[in-house]
Amino acid sequence: MAMAMMANESPHVKPTHFFKIICDQNLLEGKLMMPRKFVQKYGEGLTKIIYLKTPNGSKWKLNLVKSDGKIWFEKGWKEFVEYHSLVHGHLIVFKYERNSHFEVQIFDKNACEIKYPFKRFDGKRVFNGQKKKANLSLEFHQPCEIGSSSGVRVGKLPKVETLNHIDKKCKGKQLVIAKKVTALDRAISFRTCNPSFHVVMCPSYIDGPCNLNIPKEFGKIHLSDLDNKQGDIHLRLLNGRVWPLRYLIRINNGRVIKYEMCSKGWKTFAEDNNLKVGDVCKFELLPTNTIVTFTVHIFKD
């Protein structure tokens, strides 16, 4: 009880930090264990449900599993990993803010903090005061306009590289603040005819021999009919050029835990198209009864 009081009810105690280096085991098992020393000091005060907050303002709800004096981040951890494209070698700094809340910062293999995706929806949107569930898996999979020659349509964005808005708090003079339109902005605004997902290029996808992760929810919906654990996959550009790759489906205890594009073919595609860290690739799945094929739309940072 005293430990719980210290962890949850003492706002004057300085926040404590710990870090974890992500390894393949964390990715395959779908869970992450807290350091023993942290658990010994604060474990009794942790509730079953905790929250991780990233610098972009997103808040993630995770479930903890406690056993034999050990505590793991478990339910919700896989989604956190996939959303931030975590791979072997990434480092996460946890700042414990009490009341089972943590602030987290994520660093890549080059010891640089990652570019965080935009603040996500929590699964619900509000329309005219009424809550409706949002279909997050189809958020960017809207149909194209009929008669579009390119097969895609683009959301409305200014032609210039900045978006301007007026700070209404500034009385008298209107203060105009410019916000740069990033590659991720353009990728999110880009609407495809077919199911799609986007990936922000991190150093491991550019410099290292690392497989490219396909979001698991996308795989469950659109790749679930693949019979083999690995096979051929094609990436193509709008100019018709095609790159052959191999896909890999990782299974543990009879359950699919990850869909990937193998590094060898992906590395060739990345080099041929001069991809850089911060660029964004949007993968549009084409309807075909033969080889799995994606049209790749590249947005340079």
PDB file of N, CA and C in Angstrom, residues 107-174:
ATOM      1  N   PHE A 107      13.996   6.656 -30.515  1.00  0.00           N
ATOM      2  CA  PHE A 107      15.224   6.978 -31.243  1.00  0.00           C
ATOM      3  C   PHE A 107      15.569   5.826 -32.192  1.00  0.00           C
ATOM      4  N   ASP A 108      16.077   6.179 -33.375  1.00  0.00           N
ATOM      5  CA  ASP A 108      16.408   5.157 -34.360  1.00  0.00           C
ATOM      6  C   ASP A 108      17.825   4.623 -34.126  1.00  0.00           C
ATOM      7  N   LYS A 109      18.302   3.797 -35.065  1.00  0.00           N
ATOM      8  CA  LYS A 109      19.608   3.163 -34.906  1.00  0.00           C
ATOM      9  C   LYS A 109      20.761   4.157 -34.954  1.00  0.00           C
ATOM     10  N   ASN A 110      20.512   5.341 -35.499  1.00  0.00           N
ATOM     11  CA  ASN A 110      21.546   6.374 -35.556  1.00  0.00           C
ATOM     12  C   ASN A 110      21.514   7.293 -34.341  1.00  0.00           C
ATOM     13  N   ALA A 111      20.719   6.889 -33.320  1.00  0.00           N
ATOM     14  CA  ALA A 111      20.605   7.649 -32.070  1.00  0.00           C
ATOM     15  C   ALA A 111      19.906   8.988 -32.254  1.00  0.00           C
ATOM     16  N   CYS A 112      19.138   9.133 -33.338  1.00  0.00           N
ATOM     17  CA  CYS A 112      18.371  10.351 -33.598  1.00  0.00           C
ATOM     18  C   CYS A 112      16.888  10.078 -33.346  1.00  0.00           C
ATOM     19  N   GLU A 113      16.199  11.057 -32.777  1.00  0.00           N
ATOM     20  CA  GLU A 113      14.772  10.881 -32.514  1.00  0.00           C
ATOM     21  C   GLU A 113      14.013  10.790 -33.835  1.00  0.00           C
ATOM     22  N   ILE A 114      13.040   9.889 -33.899  1.00  0.00           N
ATOM     23  CA  ILE A 114      12.304   9.660 -35.144  1.00  0.00           C
ATOM     24  C   ILE A 114      11.368  10.825 -35.441  1.00  0.00           C
ATOM     25  N   LYS A 115      10.867  10.874 -36.668  1.00  0.00           N
ATOM     26  CA  LYS A 115       9.793  11.795 -37.025  1.00  0.00           C
ATOM     27  C   LYS A 115       8.478  11.089 -36.715  1.00  0.00           C
ATOM     28  N   TYR A 116       7.750  11.615 -35.758  1.00  0.00           N
ATOM     29  CA  TYR A 116       6.533  10.947 -35.323  1.00  0.00           C
ATOM     30  C   TYR A 116       5.412  11.174 -36.335  1.00  0.00           C
ATOM     31  N   PRO A 117       4.613  10.143 -36.598  1.00  0.00           N
ATOM     32  CA  PRO A 117       3.441  10.332 -37.471  1.00  0.00           C
ATOM     33  C   PRO A 117       2.485  11.340 -36.861  1.00  0.00           C
ATOM     34  N   PHE A 118       1.555  11.846 -37.703  1.00  0.00           N
ATOM     35  CA  PHE A 118       0.571  12.783 -37.198  1.00  0.00           C
ATOM     36  C   PHE A 118      -0.258  12.154 -36.100  1.00  0.00           C
ATOM     37  N   LYS A 119      -0.822  13.003 -35.241  1.00  0.00           N
ATOM     38  CA  LYS A 119      -1.667  12.513 -34.150  1.00  0.00           C
ATOM     39  C   LYS A 119      -2.803  11.693 -34.726  1.00  0.00           C
ATOM     40  N   ARG A 120      -2.949  10.472 -34.210  1.00  0.00           N
ATOM     41  CA  ARG A 120      -3.927   9.542 -34.750  1.00  0.00           C
ATOM     42  C   ARG A 120      -5.301   9.764 -34.129  1.00  0.00           C
ATOM     43  N   PHE A 121      -6.329   9.194 -34.780  1.00  0.00           N
ATOM     44  CA  PHE A 121      -7.655   9.179 -34.190  1.00  0.00           C
ATOM     45  C   PHE A 121      -7.716   8.072 -33.145  1.00  0.00           C
ATOM     46  N   ASP A 122      -8.597   8.212 -32.169  1.00  0.00           N
ATOM     47  CA  ASP A 122      -8.714   7.199 -31.126  1.00  0.00           C
ATOM     48  C   ASP A 122      -9.762   6.150 -31.463  1.00  0.00           C
ATOM     49  N   GLY A 123     -10.212   6.108 -32.709  1.00  0.00           N
ATOM     50  CA  GLY A 123     -11.198   5.115 -33.127  1.00  0.00           C
ATOM     51  C   GLY A 123     -12.602   5.683 -33.165  1.00  0.00           C
ATOM     52  N   LYS A 124     -12.789   6.942 -32.720  1.00  0.00           N
ATOM     53  CA  LYS A 124     -14.105   7.567 -32.771  1.00  0.00           C
ATOM     54  C   LYS A 124     -13.965   8.988 -33.278  1.00  0.00           C
ATOM     55  N   ARG A 125     -14.962   9.452 -33.997  1.00  0.00           N
ATOM     56  CA  ARG A 125     -15.011  10.838 -34.416  1.00  0.00           C
ATOM     57  C   ARG A 125     -16.344  11.410 -33.969  1.00  0.00           C
ATOM     58  N   VAL A 126     -16.418  12.716 -33.838  1.00  0.00           N
ATOM     59  CA  VAL A 126     -17.646  13.353 -33.389  1.00  0.00           C
ATOM     60  C   VAL A 126     -18.254  14.131 -34.547  1.00  0.00           C
ATOM     61  N   PHE A 127     -19.518  13.867 -34.867  1.00  0.00           N
ATOM     62  CA  PHE A 127     -20.234  14.561 -35.913  1.00  0.00           C
ATOM     63  C   PHE A 127     -21.492  15.177 -35.310  1.00  0.00           C
ATOM     64  N   ASN A 128     -21.569  16.516 -35.313  1.00  0.00           N
ATOM     65  CA  ASN A 128     -22.741  17.218 -34.790  1.00  0.00           C
ATOM     66  C   ASN A 128     -23.105  16.760 -33.380  1.00  0.00           C
ATOM     67  N   GLY A 129     -22.060  16.556 -32.573  1.00  0.00           N
ATOM     68  CA  GLY A 129     -22.295  16.176 -31.195  1.00  0.00           C
ATOM     69  C   GLY A 129     -22.550  14.702 -30.985  1.00  0.00           C
ATOM     70  N   GLN A 130     -22.631  13.914 -32.054  1.00  0.00           N
ATOM     71  CA  GLN A 130     -22.863  12.488 -31.936  1.00  0.00           C
ATOM     72  C   GLN A 130     -21.606  11.738 -32.294  1.00  0.00           C
ATOM     73  N   LYS A 131     -21.266  10.733 -31.500  1.00  0.00           N
ATOM     74  CA  LYS A 131     -20.078   9.938 -31.744  1.00  0.00           C
ATOM     75  C   LYS A 131     -20.383   8.838 -32.742  1.00  0.00           C
ATOM     76  N   LYS A 132     -19.479   8.677 -33.714  1.00  0.00           N
ATOM     77  CA  LYS A 132     -19.580   7.574 -34.658  1.00  0.00           C
ATOM     78  C   LYS A 132     -18.237   6.910 -34.773  1.00  0.00           C
ATOM     79  N   LYS A 133     -18.234   5.619 -34.920  1.00  0.00           N
ATOM     80  CA  LYS A 133     -16.981   4.894 -35.046  1.00  0.00           C
ATOM     81  C   LYS A 133     -16.359   5.169 -36.408  1.00  0.00           C
ATOM     82  N   ALA A 134     -15.035   5.339 -36.399  1.00  0.00           N
ATOM     83  CA  ALA A 134     -14.317   5.585 -37.645  1.00  0.00           C
ATOM     84  C   ALA A 134     -13.667   4.300 -38.111  1.00  0.00           C
ATOM     85  N   ASN A 135     -13.735   4.025 -39.396  1.00  0.00           N
ATOM     86  CA  ASN A 135     -13.088   2.843 -39.957  1.00  0.00           C
ATOM     87  C   ASN A 135     -11.652   3.198 -40.277  1.00  0.00           C
ATOM     88  N   LEU A 136     -10.760   3.015 -39.279  1.00  0.00           N
ATOM     89  CA  LEU A 136      -9.382   3.464 -39.432  1.00  0.00           C
ATOM     90  C   LEU A 136      -8.655   2.702 -40.522  1.00  0.00           C
ATOM     91  N   SER A 137      -8.977   1.424 -40.718  1.00  0.00           N
ATOM     92  CA  SER A 137      -8.258   0.632 -41.704  1.00  0.00           C
ATOM     93  C   SER A 137      -8.534   1.107 -43.117  1.00  0.00           C
ATOM     94  N   LEU A 138      -9.671   1.833 -43.314  1.00  0.00           N
ATOM     95  CA  LEU A 138     -10.017   2.302 -44.646  1.00  0.00           C
ATOM     96  C   LEU A 138      -9.936   3.813 -44.731  1.00  0.00           C
ATOM     97  N   GLU A 139      -9.229   4.410 -43.775  1.00  0.00           N
ATOM     98  CA  GLU A 139      -9.220   5.863 -43.681  1.00  0.00           C
ATOM     99  C   GLU A 139      -8.735   6.544 -44.948  1.00  0.00           C
ATOM    100  N   PHE A 140      -7.753   5.939 -45.618  1.00  0.00           N
ATOM    101  CA  PHE A 140      -7.186   6.562 -46.807  1.00  0.00           C
ATOM    102  C   PHE A 140      -7.475   5.738 -48.064  1.00  0.00           C
ATOM    103  N   HIS A 141      -8.488   4.887 -47.997  1.00  0.00           N
ATOM    104  CA  HIS A 141      -8.763   3.998 -49.113  1.00  0.00           C
ATOM    105  C   HIS A 141     -10.019   4.422 -49.864  1.00  0.00           C
ATOM    106  N   GLN A 142     -10.173   5.700 -50.093  1.00  0.00           N
ATOM    107  CA  GLN A 142     -11.367   6.181 -50.754  1.00  0.00           C
ATOM    108  C   GLN A 142     -11.294   5.907 -52.246  1.00  0.00           C
ATOM    109  N   PRO A 143     -12.463   5.686 -52.907  1.00  0.00           N
ATOM    110  CA  PRO A 143     -12.470   5.412 -54.355  1.00  0.00           C
ATOM    111  C   PRO A 143     -12.089   6.642 -55.153  1.00  0.00           C
ATOM    112  N   CYS A 144     -11.529   6.416 -56.336  1.00  0.00           N
ATOM    113  CA  CYS A 144     -11.122   7.538 -57.180  1.00  0.00           C
ATOM    114  C   CYS A 144     -12.317   8.075 -57.944  1.00  0.00           C
ATOM    115  N   GLU A 145     -12.165   9.249 -58.527  1.00  0.00           N
ATOM    116  CA  GLU A 145     -13.227   9.837 -59.310  1.00  0.00           C
ATOM    117  C   GLU A 145     -13.385   9.093 -60.629  1.00  0.00           C
ATOM    118  N   ILE A 146     -14.615   8.915 -61.066  1.00  0.00           N
ATOM    119  CA  ILE A 146     -14.869   8.240 -62.332  1.00  0.00           C
ATOM    120  C   ILE A 146     -14.335   9.090 -63.469  1.00  0.00           C
ATOM    121  N   GLY A 147     -13.619   8.441 -64.360  1.00  0.00           N
ATOM    122  CA  GLY A 147     -13.073   9.152 -65.509  1.00  0.00           C
ATOM    123  C   GLY A 147     -11.713   9.765 -65.270  1.00  0.00           C
ATOM    124  N   SER A 148     -11.127   9.523 -64.114  1.00  0.00           N
ATOM    125  CA  SER A 148      -9.799  10.043 -63.838  1.00  0.00           C
ATOM    126  C   SER A 148      -8.776   9.323 -64.691  1.00  0.00           C
ATOM    127  N   SER A 149      -8.006  10.051 -65.453  1.00  0.00           N
ATOM    128  CA  SER A 149      -7.058   9.423 -66.375  1.00  0.00           C
ATOM    129  C   SER A 149      -5.917   8.749 -65.646  1.00  0.00           C
ATOM    130  N   SER A 150      -5.562   9.256 -64.473  1.00  0.00           N
ATOM    131  CA  SER A 150      -4.423   8.694 -63.756  1.00  0.00           C
ATOM    132  C   SER A 150      -4.829   7.561 -62.831  1.00  0.00           C
ATOM    133  N   GLY A 151      -6.135   7.408 -62.588  1.00  0.00           N
ATOM    134  CA  GLY A 151      -6.589   6.352 -61.689  1.00  0.00           C
ATOM    135  C   GLY A 151      -6.543   6.748 -60.235  1.00  0.00           C
ATOM    136  N   VAL A 152      -6.132   7.974 -59.955  1.00  0.00           N
ATOM    137  CA  VAL A 152      -6.108   8.450 -58.577  1.00  0.00           C
ATOM    138  C   VAL A 152      -6.615   9.871 -58.545  1.00  0.00           C
ATOM    139  N   ARG A 153      -6.993  10.318 -57.363  1.00  0.00           N
ATOM    140  CA  ARG A 153      -7.319  11.729 -57.206  1.00  0.00           C
ATOM    141  C   ARG A 153      -6.568  12.266 -55.999  1.00  0.00           C
ATOM    142  N   VAL A 154      -6.266  13.520 -56.012  1.00  0.00           N
ATOM    143  CA  VAL A 154      -5.462  14.123 -54.968  1.00  0.00           C
ATOM    144  C   VAL A 154      -6.329  15.070 -54.161  1.00  0.00           C
ATOM    145  N   GLY A 155      -6.209  14.978 -52.815  1.00  0.00           N
ATOM    146  CA  GLY A 155      -6.924  15.912 -51.963  1.00  0.00           C
ATOM    147  C   GLY A 155      -6.450  17.330 -52.228  1.00  0.00           C
ATOM    148  N   LYS A 156      -7.294  18.314 -51.938  1.00  0.00           N
ATOM    149  CA  LYS A 156      -6.955  19.698 -52.246  1.00  0.00           C
ATOM    150  C   LYS A 156      -5.847  20.184 -51.334  1.00  0.00           C
ATOM    151  N   LEU A 157      -4.751  20.609 -51.928  1.00  0.00           N
ATOM    152  CA  LEU A 157      -3.637  21.211 -51.211  1.00  0.00           C
ATOM    153  C   LEU A 157      -3.158  22.422 -51.994  1.00  0.00           C
ATOM    154  N   PRO A 158      -2.654  23.435 -51.343  1.00  0.00           N
ATOM    155  CA  PRO A 158      -2.112  24.576 -52.062  1.00  0.00           C
ATOM    156  C   PRO A 158      -0.940  24.165 -52.934  1.00  0.00           C
ATOM    157  N   LYS A 159      -0.735  24.874 -54.044  1.00  0.00           N
ATOM    158  CA  LYS A 159       0.387  24.574 -54.917  1.00  0.00           C
ATOM    159  C   LYS A 159       1.709  24.966 -54.270  1.00  0.00           C
ATOM    160  N   VAL A 160       1.672  25.963 -53.391  1.00  0.00           N
ATOM    161  CA  VAL A 160       2.898  26.391 -52.732  1.00  0.00           C
ATOM    162  C   VAL A 160       3.262  25.413 -51.641  1.00  0.00           C
ATOM    163  N   GLU A 161       4.473  25.531 -51.119  1.00  0.00           N
ATOM    164  CA  GLU A 161       4.979  24.578 -50.141  1.00  0.00           C
ATOM    165  C   GLU A 161       4.648  24.961 -48.712  1.00  0.00           C
ATOM    166  N   THR A 162       3.726  25.930 -48.522  1.00  0.00           N
ATOM    167  CA  THR A 162       3.339  26.274 -47.153  1.00  0.00           C
ATOM    168  C   THR A 162       1.831  26.392 -47.053  1.00  0.00           C
ATOM    169  N   LEU A 163       1.319  26.116 -45.876  1.00  0.00           N
ATOM    170  CA  LEU A 163      -0.076  26.360 -45.540  1.00  0.00           C
ATOM    171  C   LEU A 163      -0.111  27.519 -44.556  1.00  0.00           C
ATOM    172  N   ASN A 164      -0.918  28.542 -44.830  1.00  0.00           N
ATOM    173  CA  ASN A 164      -0.981  29.699 -43.956  1.00  0.00           C
ATOM    174  C   ASN A 164      -2.285  29.715 -43.173  1.00  0.00           C
ATOM    175  N   HIS A 165      -2.215  30.059 -41.896  1.00  0.00           N
ATOM    176  CA  HIS A 165      -3.433  30.258 -41.132  1.00  0.00           C
ATOM    177  C   HIS A 165      -3.240  31.474 -40.236  1.00  0.00           C
ATOM    178  N   ILE A 166      -4.337  32.052 -39.802  1.00  0.00           N
ATOM    179  CA  ILE A 166      -4.297  33.283 -39.018  1.00  0.00           C
ATOM    180  C   ILE A 166      -4.510  32.962 -37.554  1.00  0.00           C
ATOM    181  N   ASP A 167      -3.639  33.468 -36.726  1.00  0.00           N
ATOM    182  CA  ASP A 167      -3.768  33.292 -35.292  1.00  0.00           C
ATOM    183  C   ASP A 167      -4.859  34.239 -34.782  1.00  0.00           C
ATOM    184  N   LYS A 168      -6.021  33.662 -34.427  1.00  0.00           N
ATOM    185  CA  LYS A 168      -7.159  34.477 -34.020  1.00  0.00           C
ATOM    186  C   LYS A 168      -6.944  35.135 -32.657  1.00  0.00           C
ATOM    187  N   LYS A 169      -5.987  34.638 -31.893  1.00  0.00           N
ATOM    188  CA  LYS A 169      -5.738  35.210 -30.577  1.00  0.00           C
ATOM    189  C   LYS A 169      -5.048  36.569 -30.670  1.00  0.00           C
ATOM    190  N   CYS A 170      -4.457  36.846 -31.812  1.00  0.00           N
ATOM    191  CA  CYS A 170      -3.719  38.102 -31.984  1.00  0.00           C
ATOM    192  C   CYS A 170      -4.690  39.202 -32.409  1.00  0.00           C
ATOM    193  N   LYS A 171      -4.996  40.141 -31.513  1.00  0.00           N
ATOM    194  CA  LYS A 171      -5.940  41.213 -31.817  1.00  0.00           C
ATOM    195  C   LYS A 171      -5.226  42.353 -32.529  1.00  0.00           C
ATOM    196  N   GLY A 172      -6.001  43.114 -33.295  1.00  0.00           N
ATOM    197  CA  GLY A 172      -5.415  44.222 -34.039  1.00  0.00           C
ATOM    198  C   GLY A 172      -4.783  43.717 -35.312  1.00  0.00           C
ATOM    199  N   LYS A 173      -3.516  43.404 -35.264  1.00  0.00           N
ATOM    200  CA  LYS A 173      -2.832  42.872 -36.426  1.00  0.00           C
ATOM    201  C   LYS A 173      -3.078  41.370 -36.529  1.00  0.00           C
ATOM    202  N   GLN A 174      -3.203  40.897 -37.751  1.00  0.00           N
ATOM    203  CA  GLN A 174      -3.379  39.466 -37.985  1.00  0.00           C
ATOM    204  C   GLN A 174      -2.012  38.824 -38.169  1.00  0.00           C
TER     205      GLN A 174
END
